[in-house]
mmCIF file of C-alpha atoms and ligand atoms in Angstrom:
data_model
loop_
_atom_site.group_PDB
_atom_site.id
_atom_site.type_symbol
_atom_site.label_atom_id
_atom_site.label_comp_id
_atom_site.label_asym_id
_atom_site.label_seq_id
_atom_site.Cartn_x
_atom_site.Cartn_y
_atom_site.Cartn_z
ATOM 1 C CA UNK A 1 129.918 -21.664 25.971
ATOM 2 C CA UNK A 2 128.035 -20.964 29.150
ATOM 3 C CA UNK A 3 125.294 -23.736 29.921
ATOM 4 C CA UNK A 4 122.184 -22.523 32.035
ATOM 5 C CA UNK A 5 120.112 -25.213 34.017
ATOM 6 C CA UNK A 6 116.892 -23.386 34.842
ATOM 7 C CA UNK A 7 113.365 -23.264 35.189
ATOM 8 C CA UNK A 8 111.031 -20.312 33.109
ATOM 9 C CA UNK A 9 109.258 -19.214 35.953
ATOM 10 C CA UNK A 10 112.073 -18.882 38.213
ATOM 11 C CA UNK A 11 112.826 -15.429 39.349
ATOM 12 C CA UNK A 12 116.176 -16.200 40.373
ATOM 13 C CA UNK A 13 116.943 -17.884 36.983
ATOM 14 C CA UNK A 14 115.171 -14.599 35.510
ATOM 15 C CA UNK A 15 117.867 -12.558 37.098
ATOM 16 C CA UNK A 16 120.826 -14.481 35.357
ATOM 17 C CA UNK A 17 118.687 -14.559 32.179
ATOM 18 C CA UNK A 18 118.440 -10.786 32.340
ATOM 19 C CA UNK A 19 122.276 -10.304 33.110
ATOM 20 C CA UNK A 20 123.252 -12.557 30.269
ATOM 21 C CA UNK A 21 121.188 -10.681 27.817
ATOM 22 C CA UNK A 22 122.378 -7.494 29.239
ATOM 23 C CA UNK A 23 125.888 -8.402 28.828
ATOM 24 C CA UNK A 24 124.985 -9.905 24.950
ATOM 25 C CA UNK A 25 126.340 -13.427 26.068
ATOM 26 C CA UNK A 26 125.306 -16.379 23.713
ATOM 27 C CA UNK A 27 124.371 -19.198 26.393
ATOM 28 C CA UNK A 28 123.074 -22.846 26.339
ATOM 29 C CA UNK A 29 119.363 -23.226 28.247
ATOM 30 C CA UNK A 30 118.992 -26.405 29.799
ATOM 31 C CA UNK A 31 115.494 -26.599 30.935
ATOM 32 C CA UNK A 32 114.815 -27.924 34.493
ATOM 33 C CA UNK A 33 111.322 -28.471 35.457
ATOM 34 C CA UNK A 34 110.735 -27.583 38.651
ATOM 35 C CA UNK A 35 106.754 -27.835 39.031
ATOM 36 C CA UNK A 36 105.135 -29.900 39.404
ATOM 37 C CA UNK A 37 108.135 -32.607 38.020
ATOM 38 C CA UNK A 38 110.528 -31.522 40.766
ATOM 39 C CA UNK A 39 113.298 -32.411 38.327
ATOM 40 C CA UNK A 40 115.938 -30.441 40.460
ATOM 41 C CA UNK A 41 115.305 -32.538 43.480
ATOM 42 C CA UNK A 42 116.399 -35.804 41.541
ATOM 43 C CA UNK A 43 119.587 -37.714 41.736
ATOM 44 C CA UNK A 44 121.219 -36.384 38.473
ATOM 45 C CA UNK A 45 120.422 -32.925 39.443
ATOM 46 C CA UNK A 46 121.933 -33.044 42.940
ATOM 47 C CA UNK A 47 124.977 -34.478 41.620
ATOM 48 C CA UNK A 48 125.275 -30.951 39.995
ATOM 49 C CA UNK A 49 123.935 -28.661 42.589
ATOM 50 C CA UNK A 50 124.060 -30.382 46.245
ATOM 51 C CA UNK A 51 121.500 -27.886 47.348
ATOM 52 C CA UNK A 52 119.067 -28.938 44.583
ATOM 53 C CA UNK A 53 118.728 -25.005 43.707
ATOM 54 C CA UNK A 54 118.080 -23.476 40.901
ATOM 55 C CA UNK A 55 119.495 -21.830 38.524
ATOM 56 C CA UNK A 56 122.919 -23.241 38.124
ATOM 57 C CA UNK A 57 125.756 -22.136 35.519
ATOM 58 C CA UNK A 58 128.219 -24.330 34.155
ATOM 59 C CA UNK A 59 131.170 -22.484 31.971
ATOM 60 C CA UNK A 60 134.179 -24.880 31.414
ATOM 61 C CA UNK A 61 134.914 -26.857 34.876
ATOM 62 C CA UNK A 62 133.248 -24.057 36.890
ATOM 63 C CA UNK A 63 129.665 -24.886 38.496
ATOM 64 C CA UNK A 64 128.211 -21.905 40.277
ATOM 65 C CA UNK A 65 124.603 -22.363 41.964
ATOM 66 C CA UNK A 66 123.717 -19.253 43.499
ATOM 67 C CA UNK A 67 122.638 -15.988 41.842
ATOM 68 C CA UNK A 68 125.171 -14.021 43.828
ATOM 69 C CA UNK A 69 127.984 -16.158 42.749
ATOM 70 C CA UNK A 70 126.890 -16.449 39.433
ATOM 71 C CA UNK A 71 126.008 -12.578 38.949
ATOM 72 C CA UNK A 72 129.274 -11.764 40.656
ATOM 73 C CA UNK A 73 131.165 -14.407 38.290
ATOM 74 C CA UNK A 74 129.577 -12.899 35.114
ATOM 75 C CA UNK A 75 130.234 -9.070 35.989
ATOM 76 C CA UNK A 76 133.797 -9.783 36.964
ATOM 77 C CA UNK A 77 134.298 -11.939 33.673
ATOM 78 C CA UNK A 78 132.483 -10.219 31.183
ATOM 79 C CA UNK A 79 131.009 -7.404 32.121
ATOM 80 C CA UNK A 80 134.354 -4.883 32.266
ATOM 81 C CA UNK A 81 134.480 -1.698 34.613
ATOM 82 C CA UNK A 82 130.898 -1.065 33.973
ATOM 83 C CA UNK A 83 129.402 -3.891 35.808
ATOM 84 C CA UNK A 84 132.696 -4.602 37.768
ATOM 85 C CA UNK A 85 134.400 -1.697 39.749
ATOM 86 C CA UNK A 86 137.207 -3.773 40.831
ATOM 87 C CA UNK A 87 139.041 -0.628 42.252
ATOM 88 C CA UNK A 88 136.411 0.450 44.193
ATOM 89 C CA UNK A 89 136.432 -1.257 47.312
ATOM 90 C CA UNK A 90 133.342 0.551 48.789
ATOM 91 C CA UNK A 91 131.499 0.006 45.793
ATOM 92 C CA UNK A 92 132.330 -3.536 45.802
ATOM 93 C CA UNK A 93 130.912 -3.561 49.573
ATOM 94 C CA UNK A 94 127.821 -1.982 48.522
ATOM 95 C CA UNK A 95 127.084 -4.249 45.682
ATOM 96 C CA UNK A 96 127.722 -7.008 48.124
ATOM 97 C CA UNK A 97 125.069 -5.903 50.760
ATOM 98 C CA UNK A 98 122.699 -5.508 47.592
ATOM 99 C CA UNK A 99 123.335 -9.030 46.664
ATOM 100 C CA UNK A 100 122.632 -9.795 50.049
ATOM 101 C CA UNK A 101 119.362 -7.706 50.012
ATOM 102 C CA UNK A 102 118.336 -10.035 47.328
ATOM 103 C CA UNK A 103 118.777 -12.876 48.770
ATOM 104 C CA UNK A 104 116.371 -11.477 51.882
ATOM 105 C CA UNK A 105 114.110 -10.706 49.328
ATOM 106 C CA UNK A 106 114.027 -14.251 47.552
ATOM 107 C CA UNK A 107 113.320 -15.758 51.436
ATOM 108 C CA UNK A 108 110.106 -13.222 51.894
ATOM 109 C CA UNK A 109 108.368 -12.034 48.277
ATOM 110 C CA UNK A 110 110.145 -14.813 46.296
ATOM 111 C CA UNK A 111 108.971 -17.526 48.805
ATOM 112 C CA UNK A 112 105.192 -16.017 49.001
ATOM 113 C CA UNK A 113 105.242 -15.796 45.334
ATOM 114 C CA UNK A 114 106.356 -19.734 44.718
ATOM 115 C CA UNK A 115 104.531 -20.942 47.774
ATOM 116 C CA UNK A 116 101.186 -19.192 45.694
ATOM 117 C CA UNK A 117 102.019 -20.883 42.432
ATOM 118 C CA UNK A 118 103.231 -24.360 43.570
ATOM 119 C CA UNK A 119 101.075 -24.596 46.550
ATOM 120 C CA UNK A 120 104.383 -25.250 48.525
ATOM 121 C CA UNK A 121 103.916 -24.889 52.713
ATOM 122 C CA UNK A 122 104.863 -21.333 54.126
ATOM 123 C CA UNK A 123 104.175 -18.993 56.726
ATOM 124 C CA UNK A 124 102.987 -16.166 54.099
ATOM 125 C CA UNK A 125 101.929 -13.804 56.242
ATOM 126 C CA UNK A 126 105.360 -13.542 58.136
ATOM 127 C CA UNK A 127 106.961 -13.501 54.596
ATOM 128 C CA UNK A 128 104.921 -10.970 53.554
ATOM 129 C CA UNK A 129 105.422 -8.627 56.474
ATOM 130 C CA UNK A 130 109.187 -9.080 56.276
ATOM 131 C CA UNK A 131 109.015 -8.463 52.399
ATOM 132 C CA UNK A 132 106.858 -5.330 53.261
ATOM 133 C CA UNK A 133 109.719 -4.249 55.726
ATOM 134 C CA UNK A 134 112.507 -4.834 52.938
ATOM 135 C CA UNK A 135 110.293 -3.053 50.218
ATOM 136 C CA UNK A 136 110.146 0.394 52.535
ATOM 137 C CA UNK A 137 113.804 0.221 53.570
ATOM 138 C CA UNK A 138 114.322 -0.280 49.806
ATOM 139 C CA UNK A 139 112.038 2.394 48.451
ATOM 140 C CA UNK A 140 113.441 4.982 51.108
ATOM 141 C CA UNK A 141 117.287 4.349 49.756
ATOM 142 C CA UNK A 142 115.839 4.802 45.896
ATOM 143 C CA UNK A 143 113.750 7.938 46.610
ATOM 144 C CA UNK A 144 117.007 10.110 48.793
ATOM 145 C CA UNK A 145 119.143 8.316 45.395
ATOM 146 C CA UNK A 146 116.881 10.218 42.968
ATOM 147 C CA UNK A 147 117.209 13.204 45.096
ATOM 148 C CA UNK A 148 121.151 13.161 44.919
ATOM 149 C CA UNK A 149 120.526 12.609 41.199
ATOM 150 C CA UNK A 150 121.392 8.490 41.516
ATOM 151 C CA UNK A 151 118.989 6.193 39.698
ATOM 152 C CA UNK A 152 120.001 2.670 41.277
ATOM 153 C CA UNK A 153 120.586 0.733 44.546
ATOM 154 C CA UNK A 154 123.902 1.935 44.653
ATOM 155 C CA UNK A 155 125.250 5.369 44.322
ATOM 156 C CA UNK A 156 126.691 5.759 40.718
ATOM 157 C CA UNK A 157 125.550 6.815 37.487
ATOM 158 C CA UNK A 158 125.366 3.120 36.545
ATOM 159 C CA UNK A 159 123.369 0.159 37.363
ATOM 160 C CA UNK A 160 124.961 -2.642 39.118
ATOM 161 C CA UNK A 161 124.470 -6.720 39.614
ATOM 162 C CA UNK A 162 122.317 -5.621 42.862
ATOM 163 C CA UNK A 163 119.449 -3.848 40.566
ATOM 164 C CA UNK A 164 119.805 -7.241 38.673
ATOM 165 C CA UNK A 165 119.402 -9.509 41.380
ATOM 166 C CA UNK A 166 116.689 -7.738 43.128
ATOM 167 C CA UNK A 167 114.846 -6.696 40.502
ATOM 168 C CA UNK A 168 112.789 -10.361 39.502
ATOM 169 C CA UNK A 169 111.924 -10.153 43.334
ATOM 170 C CA UNK A 170 110.383 -6.856 43.345
ATOM 171 C CA UNK A 171 109.084 -7.139 40.041
ATOM 172 C CA UNK A 172 107.210 -10.308 40.426
ATOM 173 C CA UNK A 173 105.991 -9.308 43.965
ATOM 174 C CA UNK A 174 102.313 -8.510 43.244
ATOM 175 C CA UNK A 175 101.880 -12.422 42.238
ATOM 176 C CA UNK A 176 102.573 -13.179 45.375
ATOM 177 C CA UNK A 177 100.025 -10.865 46.927
ATOM 178 C CA UNK A 178 102.324 -8.197 47.916
ATOM 179 C CA UNK A 179 100.847 -4.993 46.221
ATOM 180 C CA UNK A 180 103.557 -2.286 45.148
ATOM 181 C CA UNK A 181 101.595 0.679 45.287
ATOM 182 C CA UNK A 182 103.151 1.836 48.382
ATOM 183 C CA UNK A 183 106.328 2.002 46.902
ATOM 184 C CA UNK A 184 106.783 4.812 44.099
ATOM 185 C CA UNK A 185 110.348 5.224 44.195
ATOM 186 C CA UNK A 186 110.472 1.465 43.540
ATOM 187 C CA UNK A 187 107.882 1.465 40.806
ATOM 188 C CA UNK A 188 110.182 4.137 39.118
ATOM 189 C CA UNK A 189 113.383 2.049 39.620
ATOM 190 C CA UNK A 190 111.179 -0.759 37.525
ATOM 191 C CA UNK A 191 110.797 1.686 34.495
ATOM 192 C CA UNK A 192 114.417 2.436 34.898
ATOM 193 C CA UNK A 193 115.407 -1.124 34.657
ATOM 194 C CA UNK A 194 113.017 -1.866 32.004
ATOM 195 C CA UNK A 195 114.875 0.250 29.903
ATOM 196 C CA UNK A 196 117.890 -0.828 29.918
ATOM 197 C CA UNK A 197 119.716 -1.587 26.537
ATOM 198 C CA UNK A 198 118.936 -5.564 26.158
ATOM 199 C CA UNK A 199 116.399 -5.710 28.661
ATOM 200 C CA UNK A 200 114.590 -9.198 28.204
ATOM 201 C CA UNK A 201 111.391 -10.471 30.093
ATOM 202 C CA UNK A 202 109.687 -13.354 31.593
ATOM 203 C CA UNK A 203 105.860 -14.663 32.174
ATOM 204 C CA UNK A 204 104.873 -12.043 34.401
ATOM 205 C CA UNK A 205 106.996 -9.110 33.543
ATOM 206 C CA UNK A 206 106.540 -6.287 30.817
ATOM 207 C CA UNK A 207 109.026 -4.688 28.915
ATOM 208 C CA UNK A 208 109.450 -0.780 28.818
ATOM 209 C CA UNK B 1 84.148 15.942 47.475
ATOM 210 C CA UNK B 2 87.551 18.219 48.187
ATOM 211 C CA UNK B 3 90.922 17.820 46.732
ATOM 212 C CA UNK B 4 92.928 15.423 48.558
ATOM 213 C CA UNK B 5 96.834 15.081 48.212
ATOM 214 C CA UNK B 6 97.694 11.973 46.236
ATOM 215 C CA UNK B 7 101.314 12.756 44.908
ATOM 216 C CA UNK B 8 103.986 15.028 45.073
ATOM 217 C CA UNK B 9 105.045 16.415 41.329
ATOM 218 C CA UNK B 10 108.505 14.767 41.499
ATOM 219 C CA UNK B 11 106.416 11.446 41.781
ATOM 220 C CA UNK B 12 105.268 11.850 38.157
ATOM 221 C CA UNK B 13 108.704 11.171 36.675
ATOM 222 C CA UNK B 14 108.562 11.162 32.604
ATOM 223 C CA UNK B 15 106.825 8.379 30.948
ATOM 224 C CA UNK B 16 105.861 6.863 34.145
ATOM 225 C CA UNK B 17 102.295 5.837 35.316
ATOM 226 C CA UNK B 18 101.971 6.327 38.903
ATOM 227 C CA UNK B 19 99.207 4.561 40.907
ATOM 228 C CA UNK B 20 97.709 5.756 44.019
ATOM 229 C CA UNK B 21 94.256 5.023 45.869
ATOM 230 C CA UNK B 22 92.017 7.381 47.132
ATOM 231 C CA UNK B 23 88.922 6.776 49.642
ATOM 232 C CA UNK B 24 88.922 3.213 48.181
ATOM 233 C CA UNK B 25 89.065 4.426 44.457
ATOM 234 C CA UNK B 26 92.332 3.255 42.530
ATOM 235 C CA UNK B 27 93.983 6.530 39.981
ATOM 236 C CA UNK B 28 96.195 5.925 37.470
ATOM 237 C CA UNK B 29 98.437 9.313 37.490
ATOM 238 C CA UNK B 30 100.530 10.378 34.399
ATOM 239 C CA UNK B 31 101.900 13.233 33.299
ATOM 240 C CA UNK B 32 102.174 13.830 29.430
ATOM 241 C CA UNK B 33 105.224 15.203 27.485
ATOM 242 C CA UNK B 34 103.551 18.579 27.376
ATOM 243 C CA UNK B 35 102.926 18.727 31.058
ATOM 244 C CA UNK B 36 99.744 17.953 31.681
ATOM 245 C CA UNK B 37 98.824 15.392 34.545
ATOM 246 C CA UNK B 38 95.835 13.020 33.844
ATOM 247 C CA UNK B 39 94.452 11.369 36.935
ATOM 248 C CA UNK B 40 92.242 8.298 35.453
ATOM 249 C CA UNK B 41 90.077 5.524 37.547
ATOM 250 C CA UNK B 42 92.631 2.816 37.179
ATOM 251 C CA UNK B 43 90.436 0.524 34.837
ATOM 252 C CA UNK B 44 90.578 0.406 30.986
ATOM 253 C CA UNK B 45 87.052 0.360 29.624
ATOM 254 C CA UNK B 46 87.439 -2.017 27.507
ATOM 255 C CA UNK B 47 88.233 -5.054 29.839
ATOM 256 C CA UNK B 48 89.126 -3.695 33.346
ATOM 257 C CA UNK B 49 92.865 -4.133 33.077
ATOM 258 C CA UNK B 50 94.709 -1.455 35.511
ATOM 259 C CA UNK B 51 95.636 1.307 33.562
ATOM 260 C CA UNK B 52 98.943 1.865 35.946
ATOM 261 C CA UNK B 53 100.228 -1.312 34.084
ATOM 262 C CA UNK B 54 100.289 0.171 31.054
ATOM 263 C CA UNK B 55 102.411 2.590 28.797
ATOM 264 C CA UNK B 56 102.607 6.339 28.655
ATOM 265 C CA UNK B 57 103.616 7.340 25.006
ATOM 266 C CA UNK B 58 103.818 11.137 26.176
ATOM 267 C CA UNK B 59 100.587 12.084 24.692
ATOM 268 C CA UNK B 60 98.347 9.089 25.495
ATOM 269 C CA UNK B 61 98.157 5.943 27.220
ATOM 270 C CA UNK B 62 98.264 2.571 26.300
ATOM 271 C CA UNK B 63 96.798 -0.250 27.880
ATOM 272 C CA UNK B 64 99.147 -3.235 28.596
ATOM 273 C CA UNK B 65 96.521 -6.096 27.641
ATOM 274 C CA UNK B 66 95.066 -4.879 24.090
ATOM 275 C CA UNK B 67 97.372 -1.818 23.439
ATOM 276 C CA UNK B 68 93.711 0.503 23.323
ATOM 277 C CA UNK B 69 95.198 4.480 23.623
ATOM 278 C CA UNK B 70 93.457 6.858 25.608
ATOM 279 C CA UNK B 71 94.607 10.568 25.155
ATOM 280 C CA UNK B 72 96.193 13.164 27.493
ATOM 281 C CA UNK B 73 93.625 15.737 28.589
ATOM 282 C CA UNK B 74 90.004 14.075 26.993
ATOM 283 C CA UNK B 75 90.990 10.555 27.632
ATOM 284 C CA UNK B 76 89.434 9.875 24.899
ATOM 285 C CA UNK B 77 90.435 6.311 22.781
ATOM 286 C CA UNK B 78 92.144 7.210 19.897
ATOM 287 C CA UNK B 79 93.202 4.071 18.820
ATOM 288 C CA UNK B 80 92.389 0.258 18.708
ATOM 289 C CA UNK B 81 94.762 -2.237 17.445
ATOM 290 C CA UNK B 82 92.532 -4.935 16.265
ATOM 291 C CA UNK B 83 90.366 -2.505 14.198
ATOM 292 C CA UNK B 84 92.887 0.315 13.036
ATOM 293 C CA UNK B 85 90.627 1.763 10.607
ATOM 294 C CA UNK B 86 87.440 1.521 12.532
ATOM 295 C CA UNK B 87 85.346 4.356 14.095
ATOM 296 C CA UNK B 88 85.538 4.739 17.687
ATOM 297 C CA UNK B 89 82.602 5.528 19.739
ATOM 298 C CA UNK B 90 83.014 9.043 21.059
ATOM 299 C CA UNK B 91 82.031 7.457 24.490
ATOM 300 C CA UNK B 92 84.720 5.270 24.714
ATOM 301 C CA UNK B 93 86.412 7.209 27.068
ATOM 302 C CA UNK B 94 89.240 6.632 30.324
ATOM 303 C CA UNK B 95 86.638 7.954 33.263
ATOM 304 C CA UNK B 96 88.698 11.225 34.428
ATOM 305 C CA UNK B 97 88.893 12.967 37.997
ATOM 306 C CA UNK B 98 89.639 16.578 38.458
ATOM 307 C CA UNK B 99 93.420 16.974 39.519
ATOM 308 C CA UNK B 100 95.431 20.044 40.476
ATOM 309 C CA UNK B 101 98.952 20.273 41.199
ATOM 310 C CA UNK B 102 99.944 22.905 43.838
ATOM 311 C CA UNK B 103 102.502 23.753 45.973
ATOM 312 C CA UNK B 104 104.715 20.676 44.880
ATOM 313 C CA UNK B 105 101.843 18.126 45.226
ATOM 314 C CA UNK B 106 99.157 16.699 43.149
ATOM 315 C CA UNK B 107 95.703 16.723 44.229
ATOM 316 C CA UNK B 108 92.325 14.980 43.167
ATOM 317 C CA UNK B 109 88.986 15.192 43.988
ATOM 318 C CA UNK B 110 86.633 12.411 43.337
ATOM 319 C CA UNK B 111 83.574 14.299 42.552
ATOM 320 C CA UNK B 112 83.075 17.522 40.458
ATOM 321 C CA UNK B 113 81.710 19.397 43.513
ATOM 322 C CA UNK B 114 85.502 20.501 44.158
ATOM 323 C CA UNK B 115 86.272 22.152 47.506
ATOM 324 C CA UNK B 116 88.873 24.615 47.646
ATOM 325 C CA UNK B 117 92.568 23.605 48.002
ATOM 326 C CA UNK B 118 94.274 23.508 51.556
ATOM 327 C CA UNK B 119 96.096 26.885 51.821
ATOM 328 C CA UNK B 120 100.016 26.310 51.304
ATOM 329 C CA UNK B 121 103.143 27.895 51.294
ATOM 330 C CA UNK B 122 104.357 29.234 47.944
ATOM 331 C CA UNK B 123 107.781 27.474 48.084
ATOM 332 C CA UNK B 124 107.136 24.419 50.190
ATOM 333 C CA UNK B 125 109.456 21.562 49.230
ATOM 334 C CA UNK B 126 108.008 18.031 49.005
ATOM 335 C CA UNK B 127 108.905 15.356 51.563
ATOM 336 C CA UNK B 128 109.085 11.760 51.341
ATOM 337 C CA UNK B 129 105.287 10.549 51.423
ATOM 338 C CA UNK B 130 104.636 7.903 54.121
ATOM 339 C CA UNK B 131 102.151 4.820 53.649
ATOM 340 C CA UNK B 132 100.876 4.058 57.052
ATOM 341 C CA UNK B 133 98.385 0.790 57.620
ATOM 342 C CA UNK B 134 96.191 2.823 59.743
ATOM 343 C CA UNK B 135 93.230 4.715 58.729
ATOM 344 C CA UNK B 136 93.000 8.452 58.207
ATOM 345 C CA UNK B 137 91.200 9.577 61.083
ATOM 346 C CA UNK B 138 93.484 7.389 63.444
ATOM 347 C CA UNK B 139 96.313 8.899 62.321
ATOM 348 C CA UNK B 140 94.735 12.902 62.594
ATOM 349 C CA UNK B 141 93.992 11.785 65.913
ATOM 350 C CA UNK B 142 97.258 10.496 66.774
ATOM 351 C CA UNK B 143 99.091 14.013 65.206
ATOM 352 C CA UNK B 144 96.280 16.065 67.126
ATOM 353 C CA UNK B 145 97.303 14.233 70.239
ATOM 354 C CA UNK B 146 100.891 14.442 69.648
ATOM 355 C CA UNK B 147 100.241 18.380 69.893
ATOM 356 C CA UNK B 148 100.516 19.188 66.473
ATOM 357 C CA UNK B 149 98.627 22.110 64.914
ATOM 358 C CA UNK B 150 95.303 21.171 63.242
ATOM 359 C CA UNK B 151 95.179 23.717 59.989
ATOM 360 C CA UNK B 152 92.312 21.345 59.210
ATOM 361 C CA UNK B 153 90.789 17.880 59.526
ATOM 362 C CA UNK B 154 93.479 16.418 57.612
ATOM 363 C CA UNK B 155 96.095 18.758 57.791
ATOM 364 C CA UNK B 156 98.382 19.223 60.357
ATOM 365 C CA UNK B 157 101.611 21.795 61.219
ATOM 366 C CA UNK B 158 104.583 21.429 63.276
ATOM 367 C CA UNK B 159 108.025 23.145 63.370
ATOM 368 C CA UNK B 160 111.157 21.087 62.434
ATOM 369 C CA UNK B 161 115.105 22.007 61.842
ATOM 370 C CA UNK B 162 113.674 25.501 62.072
ATOM 371 C CA UNK B 163 110.963 25.108 59.275
ATOM 372 C CA UNK B 164 107.240 25.119 59.416
ATOM 373 C CA UNK B 165 106.428 21.617 58.091
ATOM 374 C CA UNK B 166 102.796 20.782 56.746
ATOM 375 C CA UNK B 167 101.618 17.137 57.131
ATOM 376 C CA UNK B 168 98.656 16.201 54.682
ATOM 377 C CA UNK B 169 96.994 12.905 55.054
ATOM 378 C CA UNK B 170 95.324 11.060 52.008
ATOM 379 C CA UNK B 171 92.756 8.535 53.115
ATOM 380 C CA UNK B 172 94.024 5.891 50.936
ATOM 381 C CA UNK B 173 91.604 3.057 51.418
ATOM 382 C CA UNK B 174 89.233 2.006 54.685
ATOM 383 C CA UNK B 175 92.280 1.266 56.502
ATOM 384 C CA UNK B 176 95.439 3.070 55.094
ATOM 385 C CA UNK B 177 96.644 6.226 54.575
ATOM 386 C CA UNK B 178 99.783 8.325 53.204
ATOM 387 C CA UNK B 179 101.243 11.212 54.426
ATOM 388 C CA UNK B 180 102.280 13.798 52.635
ATOM 389 C CA UNK B 181 104.777 16.329 53.849
ATOM 390 C CA UNK B 182 105.842 19.851 52.830
ATOM 391 C CA UNK B 183 108.460 21.707 54.298
ATOM 392 C CA UNK B 184 107.897 25.715 54.096
ATOM 393 C CA UNK B 185 111.650 26.333 53.020
ATOM 394 C CA UNK B 186 113.602 26.904 49.451
ATOM 395 C CA UNK B 187 117.282 25.341 49.669
ATOM 396 C CA UNK B 188 119.474 22.828 51.277
ATOM 397 C CA UNK B 189 116.344 20.532 51.723
ATOM 398 C CA UNK B 190 117.821 17.678 51.686
ATOM 399 C CA UNK B 191 118.844 17.556 55.833
ATOM 400 C CA UNK B 192 115.248 17.955 56.806
ATOM 401 C CA UNK B 193 114.025 15.542 54.268
ATOM 402 C CA UNK B 194 116.168 13.011 55.819
ATOM 403 C CA UNK B 195 115.767 14.089 59.220
ATOM 404 C CA UNK B 196 111.730 14.154 58.573
ATOM 405 C CA UNK B 197 111.351 10.585 56.746
ATOM 406 C CA UNK B 198 113.508 9.348 60.150
ATOM 407 C CA UNK B 199 111.048 10.937 62.143
ATOM 408 C CA UNK B 200 107.849 9.762 60.533
ATOM 409 C CA UNK B 201 109.253 6.145 60.008
ATOM 410 C CA UNK B 202 109.597 5.939 63.976
ATOM 411 C CA UNK B 203 106.267 7.711 64.424
ATOM 412 C CA UNK B 204 104.771 5.070 61.795
ATOM 413 C CA UNK B 205 106.382 2.214 63.753
ATOM 414 C CA UNK B 206 104.628 3.399 66.626
ATOM 415 C CA UNK B 207 101.210 3.648 64.999
ATOM 416 C CA UNK B 208 101.330 0.266 63.331
ATOM 417 C CA UNK B 209 102.321 -1.548 66.458
ATOM 418 C CA UNK B 210 99.288 -0.298 68.478
ATOM 419 C CA UNK B 211 96.482 -2.462 67.885
HETATM 420 S S1 FES C 301 91.797 -4.440 28.562
HETATM 421 FE FE1 FES C 301 93.268 -2.895 27.832
HETATM 422 S S2 FES C 301 92.880 -2.940 25.936
HETATM 423 FE FE2 FES C 301 91.982 -4.677 26.346
#
């Protein structure tokens, strides 16, 4: 059975829990206390995850420690053509772009939220300014997507793991004092993600 | 208080609650299933939670916090989950603002003494609205300085891609505004919408770069 080492307030962990729920997969949750115990920095956890990052997915011999890798694996292994368009090189490229975008969001909006909540050092003003730049780009992309009849970050009728990876950082952005009022197309997209069958919440996130 | 644009009609998607800010007043804007557009103070009369976090039930808006429900149109509270049988005082009501949908945009006035709407083309197509981190007056001055024709203190026009484009500035807070665009054309709007989005983004970069 898949095991997930995770912390319940982690946005990255939530992306994985959300995707596992959308796929309807069972898994064993192994809580790691990120704050205040900083268990992820202990020797035991580093043996599993040398970067000391959460979440970590273990499936048999396979150990994955980054959200992009975990979501890609789950999509390819369990998602079928809906979540893993194996023959569509362009779409796979776009999904890769979207996953990289989620990493930029993690480093800005995500970092500011953690720094605020857990008193970590960070240049908050710079991170918020960069998050705002990313959100403006995403809002424009989604606005023109809507105009073309597309509901998701990558064109096409179905959401992709790019949506799943970006969603937690954006929906939780206000916890890091990044208001979403200026991104109406993003706010509509958040509603659409919430309405996906199987959607699950985490603390700070509402359902549909 | 006159009417100001706060959203495009398209922004009010089904079962969505849109958040806007006009002259510092936070507003929850939502369209009921029958088409009625509601513009309410973004504050639940119960404990003040933002109504824009709530759920658009189609004919009522449900506050996220304790589930009080407010009717489309009247704003009257019609359901309190903790007191399902109890009488609800008639005064318990979301605070409403006058709202008009015209020419593809949604206009709100903060007072009852509402002046006329700006004169708008009949067949206009809304462009992507652009929030700017500068006050409305500064942007009006910048557009006037760039040679755009003023049709009102916060209303400008220019020709782009062979169409007349109207730019209407929504004073959001004291330091921010939103520019709503309307293109006077009937079909094949996408290329112009893209062109205007690029143009306005580049104008915004210049405006926000200035101290
Ligand atoms: S604050 Fe809205 S129902 Fe209590």
